[in-house]
Amino acid sequence: MSVVVIGLSHRSVPIDLLERMTVGEPRLTKALGDLSAREFVSEAVVLSTCHRVEVYVVAERFHGAAQDVRNFLSELAHVAPEEFSDHLYTYTDETAAAHLFSVAAGLDSLVVGESQILGQVRDAWDRARLEGAAGPRLSALFRHALEVGKRARTETAIGRGITSLAHAAVAMAGERLGPSGPLSGALGPSGPLSGVLRPLADRRVIVLGAGEMGEGMVSALTGVGDLVVVNRTWEKAAALAERAGGRSVPLAELPSVLAEADLLLSSAGAPGVVLEEADLALHERRPDRPLLVIDLGMPRNVDPAVGDLPGVTLLDLADLRAFVDAGLDKRRQEVVRVRGLVADELSRYTADLAAREVVPTVTALRHQAEAVRVGEIERHRGRLAGLDARQAEAVESLTRAMMAKLLHEPTVRLKDAAGTPKGERLSGALRDLFDL
């Protein structure tokens, strides 16, 4: 059996297709149940975030499982396989582990080193275990991936500076709305947020969405002049706005507050468009006050036609990726360090996995030997009846020691060769010779 990951990400597929493939929270239980029921899949974890959809499975047969996953994605998203198959990436076993370790360490994120992804990896694994989809093989992989992610953030500086989509979006807004372009030394994904907030200090900023991403943006915006939080659940928006010193309005009032806004940051967890082109009709009557809209929703919250309105600039995850890439040079040294850490952890993981794979053979051999030892003692129990307790214990110790010495060398050789073709041959030979 192999561990296989098949996925799509912001690096491999256009955003409009990625958003159609997203596996949202309401569909996750059904998705995991569906995957687990497929013929060639024995374990499954689905990692779906705002810029990736990845399916990790333990495959009974590689090609069969790969087809199972493609069919699953097609049926779940109602998208024909030919529309996305060319964009899929597929990794197996060691390369699958290396990919997940890189994801958990923040190397594969749109914002390198972002903090959210580690929690998302943990949540995906927890949900798969809760639904009975993740078994021992994937659990070992995801447990190790979480260790890698933690090490990357404690032993390197990959997690310092602006390392979340929320903070990067605020930084990009600050650059776009700055009075004279970027602030020297203050902007870009590795600069401090205090500099980012200067061009936003006298702006009216609206945050649409009060989930994890919305909370991150509000946190980054604390201290701006006029902050408005809008959410489908007004009570949640009110609580978030109060913590940041802002105010909240019901979702129905979004068009009216947009008429006087300078910036809209959107990350609503809605399954589709929340802000239609018609909702911004008022904006056409205020040409002297342009509006910047940054949509981080997945699926997108803002109708793409909004970007065609006079005075409106609409940016999305693709624009954010370009902004983040421009500031990556300052962090390349940390990226190199984290890649080295990932490589070290991958070696440890593969060694541990190889050792675990020979354990059943070694255990079966030792159990069989012990059964033979005990059986022979029982068979000769009559001849041993005259022994006192000390002598009987001596017989037990002697036979145990003999078995241990006989099995020591085969056990050591098998463990040393674990994970290699020689190890597979030795393991197979032991199983055949001893009928294990």
PDB file of N, CA, C and O in Angstrom, residues 13-59:
ATOM      1  N   VAL A  13      -3.321  25.951 -10.598  1.00  0.00           N
ATOM      2  CA  VAL A  13      -4.622  26.078 -11.244  1.00  0.00           C
ATOM      3  C   VAL A  13      -5.139  27.513 -11.125  1.00  0.00           C
ATOM      4  O   VAL A  13      -4.849  28.194 -10.134  1.00  0.00           O
ATOM      5  N   PRO A  14      -5.867  28.016 -12.117  1.00  0.00           N
ATOM      6  CA  PRO A  14      -6.469  29.348 -12.011  1.00  0.00           C
ATOM      7  C   PRO A  14      -7.453  29.407 -10.844  1.00  0.00           C
ATOM      8  O   PRO A  14      -8.092  28.406 -10.501  1.00  0.00           O
ATOM      9  N   ILE A  15      -7.580  30.570 -10.249  1.00  0.00           N
ATOM     10  CA  ILE A  15      -8.413  30.722  -9.054  1.00  0.00           C
ATOM     11  C   ILE A  15      -9.870  30.381  -9.333  1.00  0.00           C
ATOM     12  O   ILE A  15     -10.558  29.785  -8.495  1.00  0.00           O
ATOM     13  N   ASP A  16     -10.390  30.739 -10.523  1.00  0.00           N
ATOM     14  CA  ASP A  16     -11.800  30.472 -10.796  1.00  0.00           C
ATOM     15  C   ASP A  16     -12.096  28.979 -10.810  1.00  0.00           C
ATOM     16  O   ASP A  16     -13.195  28.546 -10.431  1.00  0.00           O
ATOM     17  N   LEU A  17     -11.109  28.155 -11.205  1.00  0.00           N
ATOM     18  CA  LEU A  17     -11.306  26.703 -11.161  1.00  0.00           C
ATOM     19  C   LEU A  17     -11.087  26.173  -9.751  1.00  0.00           C
ATOM     20  O   LEU A  17     -11.836  25.305  -9.281  1.00  0.00           O
ATOM     21  N   LEU A  18     -10.098  26.718  -9.059  1.00  0.00           N
ATOM     22  CA  LEU A  18      -9.824  26.265  -7.693  1.00  0.00           C
ATOM     23  C   LEU A  18     -11.031  26.478  -6.784  1.00  0.00           C
ATOM     24  O   LEU A  18     -11.371  25.612  -5.971  1.00  0.00           O
ATOM     25  N   GLU A  19     -11.706  27.613  -6.930  1.00  0.00           N
ATOM     26  CA  GLU A  19     -12.843  27.887  -6.050  1.00  0.00           C
ATOM     27  C   GLU A  19     -13.998  26.927  -6.303  1.00  0.00           C
ATOM     28  O   GLU A  19     -14.770  26.625  -5.397  1.00  0.00           O
ATOM     29  N   ARG A  20     -14.105  26.400  -7.521  1.00  0.00           N
ATOM     30  CA  ARG A  20     -15.155  25.429  -7.818  1.00  0.00           C
ATOM     31  C   ARG A  20     -14.857  24.063  -7.187  1.00  0.00           C
ATOM     32  O   ARG A  20     -15.767  23.277  -6.921  1.00  0.00           O
ATOM     33  N   MET A  21     -13.572  23.808  -6.956  1.00  0.00           N
ATOM     34  CA  MET A  21     -13.176  22.514  -6.421  1.00  0.00           C
ATOM     35  C   MET A  21     -13.118  22.498  -4.891  1.00  0.00           C
ATOM     36  O   MET A  21     -12.947  21.450  -4.286  1.00  0.00           O
ATOM     37  N   THR A  22     -13.252  23.656  -4.250  1.00  0.00           N
ATOM     38  CA  THR A  22     -13.114  23.748  -2.801  1.00  0.00           C
ATOM     39  C   THR A  22     -14.111  22.844  -2.077  1.00  0.00           C
ATOM     40  O   THR A  22     -15.288  22.795  -2.427  1.00  0.00           O
ATOM     41  N   VAL A  23     -13.623  22.139  -1.062  1.00  0.00           N
ATOM     42  CA  VAL A  23     -14.480  21.271  -0.242  1.00  0.00           C
ATOM     43  C   VAL A  23     -14.769  22.023   1.051  1.00  0.00           C
ATOM     44  O   VAL A  23     -13.977  22.005   1.998  1.00  0.00           O
ATOM     45  N   GLY A  24     -15.890  22.713   1.097  1.00  0.00           N
ATOM     46  CA  GLY A  24     -16.246  23.510   2.266  1.00  0.00           C
ATOM     47  C   GLY A  24     -16.664  22.655   3.446  1.00  0.00           C
ATOM     48  O   GLY A  24     -16.955  21.461   3.315  1.00  0.00           O
ATOM     49  N   GLU A  25     -16.720  23.261   4.613  1.00  0.00           N
ATOM     50  CA  GLU A  25     -17.074  22.570   5.855  1.00  0.00           C
ATOM     51  C   GLU A  25     -18.391  21.788   5.747  1.00  0.00           C
ATOM     52  O   GLU A  25     -18.454  20.633   6.201  1.00  0.00           O
ATOM     53  N   PRO A  26     -19.464  22.350   5.163  1.00  0.00           N
ATOM     54  CA  PRO A  26     -20.727  21.590   5.109  1.00  0.00           C
ATOM     55  C   PRO A  26     -20.622  20.293   4.319  1.00  0.00           C
ATOM     56  O   PRO A  26     -21.419  19.369   4.532  1.00  0.00           O
ATOM     57  N   ARG A  27     -19.653  20.205   3.392  1.00  0.00           N
ATOM     58  CA  ARG A  27     -19.545  19.022   2.551  1.00  0.00           C
ATOM     59  C   ARG A  27     -18.484  18.032   3.021  1.00  0.00           C
ATOM     60  O   ARG A  27     -18.302  16.978   2.412  1.00  0.00           O
ATOM     61  N   LEU A  28     -17.769  18.361   4.098  1.00  0.00           N
ATOM     62  CA  LEU A  28     -16.600  17.566   4.476  1.00  0.00           C
ATOM     63  C   LEU A  28     -16.977  16.174   4.984  1.00  0.00           C
ATOM     64  O   LEU A  28     -16.313  15.186   4.644  1.00  0.00           O
ATOM     65  N   THR A  29     -18.026  16.069   5.771  1.00  0.00           N
ATOM     66  CA  THR A  29     -18.431  14.757   6.282  1.00  0.00           C
ATOM     67  C   THR A  29     -18.791  13.815   5.140  1.00  0.00           C
ATOM     68  O   THR A  29     -18.341  12.665   5.082  1.00  0.00           O
ATOM     69  N   LYS A  30     -19.601  14.311   4.214  1.00  0.00           N
ATOM     70  CA  LYS A  30     -19.976  13.495   3.055  1.00  0.00           C
ATOM     71  C   LYS A  30     -18.752  13.146   2.211  1.00  0.00           C
ATOM     72  O   LYS A  30     -18.616  12.019   1.732  1.00  0.00           O
ATOM     73  N   ALA A  31     -17.852  14.120   2.044  1.00  0.00           N
ATOM     74  CA  ALA A  31     -16.670  13.897   1.220  1.00  0.00           C
ATOM     75  C   ALA A  31     -15.797  12.784   1.796  1.00  0.00           C
ATOM     76  O   ALA A  31     -15.334  11.890   1.071  1.00  0.00           O
ATOM     77  N   LEU A  32     -15.562  12.814   3.100  1.00  0.00           N
ATOM     78  CA  LEU A  32     -14.716  11.797   3.720  1.00  0.00           C
ATOM     79  C   LEU A  32     -15.381  10.424   3.670  1.00  0.00           C
ATOM     80  O   LEU A  32     -14.712   9.407   3.438  1.00  0.00           O
ATOM     81  N   GLY A  33     -16.697  10.396   3.874  1.00  0.00           N
ATOM     82  CA  GLY A  33     -17.406   9.130   3.775  1.00  0.00           C
ATOM     83  C   GLY A  33     -17.358   8.563   2.371  1.00  0.00           C
ATOM     84  O   GLY A  33     -17.181   7.348   2.171  1.00  0.00           O
ATOM     85  N   ASP A  34     -17.517   9.446   1.387  1.00  0.00           N
ATOM     86  CA  ASP A  34     -17.473   9.038  -0.015  1.00  0.00           C
ATOM     87  C   ASP A  34     -16.104   8.466  -0.365  1.00  0.00           C
ATOM     88  O   ASP A  34     -15.988   7.399  -0.979  1.00  0.00           O
ATOM     89  N   LEU A  35     -15.041   9.177   0.030  1.00  0.00           N
ATOM     90  CA  LEU A  35     -13.686   8.719  -0.274  1.00  0.00           C
ATOM     91  C   LEU A  35     -13.401   7.363   0.361  1.00  0.00           C
ATOM     92  O   LEU A  35     -12.841   6.461  -0.274  1.00  0.00           O
ATOM     93  N   SER A  36     -13.774   7.215   1.627  1.00  0.00           N
ATOM     94  CA  SER A  36     -13.479   5.983   2.353  1.00  0.00           C
ATOM     95  C   SER A  36     -14.187   4.778   1.756  1.00  0.00           C
ATOM     96  O   SER A  36     -13.730   3.639   1.913  1.00  0.00           O
ATOM     97  N   ALA A  37     -15.298   5.030   1.063  1.00  0.00           N
ATOM     98  CA  ALA A  37     -16.064   3.937   0.465  1.00  0.00           C
ATOM     99  C   ALA A  37     -15.541   3.522  -0.903  1.00  0.00           C
ATOM    100  O   ALA A  37     -16.009   2.526  -1.461  1.00  0.00           O
ATOM    101  N   ARG A  38     -14.583   4.257  -1.444  1.00  0.00           N
ATOM    102  CA  ARG A  38     -14.057   3.928  -2.770  1.00  0.00           C
ATOM    103  C   ARG A  38     -13.258   2.618  -2.721  1.00  0.00           C
ATOM    104  O   ARG A  38     -12.613   2.294  -1.727  1.00  0.00           O
ATOM    105  N   GLU A  39     -13.263   1.898  -3.832  1.00  0.00           N
ATOM    106  CA  GLU A  39     -12.719   0.539  -3.881  1.00  0.00           C
ATOM    107  C   GLU A  39     -11.242   0.468  -3.511  1.00  0.00           C
ATOM    108  O   GLU A  39     -10.814  -0.444  -2.788  1.00  0.00           O
ATOM    109  N   PHE A  40     -10.440   1.424  -3.971  1.00  0.00           N
ATOM    110  CA  PHE A  40      -8.990   1.307  -3.801  1.00  0.00           C
ATOM    111  C   PHE A  40      -8.435   2.255  -2.732  1.00  0.00           C
ATOM    112  O   PHE A  40      -7.236   2.482  -2.662  1.00  0.00           O
ATOM    113  N   VAL A  41      -9.310   2.821  -1.910  1.00  0.00           N
ATOM    114  CA  VAL A  41      -8.892   3.760  -0.854  1.00  0.00           C
ATOM    115  C   VAL A  41      -9.191   3.148   0.504  1.00  0.00           C
ATOM    116  O   VAL A  41     -10.335   2.782   0.780  1.00  0.00           O
ATOM    117  N   SER A  42      -8.173   3.051   1.360  1.00  0.00           N
ATOM    118  CA  SER A  42      -8.398   2.491   2.693  1.00  0.00           C
ATOM    119  C   SER A  42      -8.341   3.542   3.791  1.00  0.00           C
ATOM    120  O   SER A  42      -8.867   3.317   4.888  1.00  0.00           O
ATOM    121  N   GLU A  43      -7.679   4.686   3.542  1.00  0.00           N
ATOM    122  CA  GLU A  43      -7.663   5.808   4.491  1.00  0.00           C
ATOM    123  C   GLU A  43      -7.711   7.094   3.679  1.00  0.00           C
ATOM    124  O   GLU A  43      -7.272   7.121   2.520  1.00  0.00           O
ATOM    125  N   ALA A  44      -8.223   8.186   4.297  1.00  0.00           N
ATOM    126  CA  ALA A  44      -8.325   9.441   3.553  1.00  0.00           C
ATOM    127  C   ALA A  44      -8.326  10.639   4.496  1.00  0.00           C
ATOM    128  O   ALA A  44      -8.880  10.580   5.593  1.00  0.00           O
ATOM    129  N   VAL A  45      -7.696  11.717   4.043  1.00  0.00           N
ATOM    130  CA  VAL A  45      -7.743  13.029   4.689  1.00  0.00           C
ATOM    131  C   VAL A  45      -7.912  14.066   3.588  1.00  0.00           C
ATOM    132  O   VAL A  45      -7.238  13.987   2.550  1.00  0.00           O
ATOM    133  N   VAL A  46      -8.811  15.029   3.788  1.00  0.00           N
ATOM    134  CA  VAL A  46      -9.017  16.107   2.821  1.00  0.00           C
ATOM    135  C   VAL A  46      -8.542  17.414   3.445  1.00  0.00           C
ATOM    136  O   VAL A  46      -9.030  17.816   4.503  1.00  0.00           O
ATOM    137  N   LEU A  47      -7.580  18.060   2.786  1.00  0.00           N
ATOM    138  CA  LEU A  47      -7.071  19.360   3.225  1.00  0.00           C
ATOM    139  C   LEU A  47      -7.534  20.408   2.217  1.00  0.00           C
ATOM    140  O   LEU A  47      -7.020  20.492   1.109  1.00  0.00           O
ATOM    141  N   SER A  48      -8.540  21.181   2.588  1.00  0.00           N
ATOM    142  CA  SER A  48      -9.108  22.188   1.692  1.00  0.00           C
ATOM    143  C   SER A  48      -9.029  23.550   2.365  1.00  0.00           C
ATOM    144  O   SER A  48      -9.640  23.763   3.417  1.00  0.00           O
ATOM    145  N   THR A  49      -8.246  24.474   1.788  1.00  0.00           N
ATOM    146  CA  THR A  49      -8.091  25.824   2.323  1.00  0.00           C
ATOM    147  C   THR A  49      -8.413  26.815   1.220  1.00  0.00           C
ATOM    148  O   THR A  49      -8.862  26.434   0.137  1.00  0.00           O
ATOM    149  N   CYS A  50      -8.150  28.089   1.484  1.00  0.00           N
ATOM    150  CA  CYS A  50      -8.496  29.094   0.483  1.00  0.00           C
ATOM    151  C   CYS A  50      -7.585  29.048  -0.730  1.00  0.00           C
ATOM    152  O   CYS A  50      -7.884  29.676  -1.747  1.00  0.00           O
ATOM    153  N   HIS A  51      -6.469  28.335  -0.653  1.00  0.00           N
ATOM    154  CA  HIS A  51      -5.657  28.243  -1.869  1.00  0.00           C
ATOM    155  C   HIS A  51      -5.085  26.851  -2.104  1.00  0.00           C
ATOM    156  O   HIS A  51      -4.059  26.698  -2.761  1.00  0.00           O
ATOM    157  N   ARG A  52      -5.773  25.803  -1.630  1.00  0.00           N
ATOM    158  CA  ARG A  52      -5.389  24.438  -1.989  1.00  0.00           C
ATOM    159  C   ARG A  52      -6.538  23.474  -1.699  1.00  0.00           C
ATOM    160  O   ARG A  52      -7.326  23.695  -0.772  1.00  0.00           O
ATOM    161  N   VAL A  53      -6.612  22.425  -2.512  1.00  0.00           N
ATOM    162  CA  VAL A  53      -7.509  21.292  -2.262  1.00  0.00           C
ATOM    163  C   VAL A  53      -6.661  20.052  -2.483  1.00  0.00           C
ATOM    164  O   VAL A  53      -6.237  19.765  -3.605  1.00  0.00           O
ATOM    165  N   GLU A  54      -6.390  19.325  -1.394  1.00  0.00           N
ATOM    166  CA  GLU A  54      -5.532  18.145  -1.482  1.00  0.00           C
ATOM    167  C   GLU A  54      -6.215  16.959  -0.822  1.00  0.00           C
ATOM    168  O   GLU A  54      -6.796  17.082   0.257  1.00  0.00           O
ATOM    169  N   VAL A  55      -6.112  15.803  -1.476  1.00  0.00           N
ATOM    170  CA  VAL A  55      -6.675  14.567  -0.953  1.00  0.00           C
ATOM    171  C   VAL A  55      -5.528  13.602  -0.679  1.00  0.00           C
ATOM    172  O   VAL A  55      -4.780  13.240  -1.594  1.00  0.00           O
ATOM    173  N   TYR A  56      -5.364  13.219   0.580  1.00  0.00           N
ATOM    174  CA  TYR A  56      -4.350  12.250   0.978  1.00  0.00           C
ATOM    175  C   TYR A  56      -5.046  10.911   1.204  1.00  0.00           C
ATOM    176  O   TYR A  56      -6.036  10.841   1.942  1.00  0.00           O
ATOM    177  N   VAL A  57      -4.528   9.864   0.581  1.00  0.00           N
ATOM    178  CA  VAL A  57      -5.143   8.549   0.736  1.00  0.00           C
ATOM    179  C   VAL A  57      -4.071   7.484   0.926  1.00  0.00           C
ATOM    180  O   VAL A  57      -2.919   7.663   0.535  1.00  0.00           O
ATOM    181  N   VAL A  58      -4.474   6.390   1.553  1.00  0.00           N
ATOM    182  CA  VAL A  58      -3.674   5.168   1.515  1.00  0.00           C
ATOM    183  C   VAL A  58      -4.278   4.321   0.410  1.00  0.00           C
ATOM    184  O   VAL A  58      -5.460   3.964   0.468  1.00  0.00           O
ATOM    185  N   ALA A  59      -3.472   4.049  -0.611  1.00  0.00           N
ATOM    186  CA  ALA A  59      -3.972   3.398  -1.821  1.00  0.00           C
ATOM    187  C   ALA A  59      -3.697   1.907  -1.799  1.00  0.00           C
ATOM    188  O   ALA A  59      -2.550   1.479  -1.604  1.00  0.00           O
TER     189      ALA A  59
END
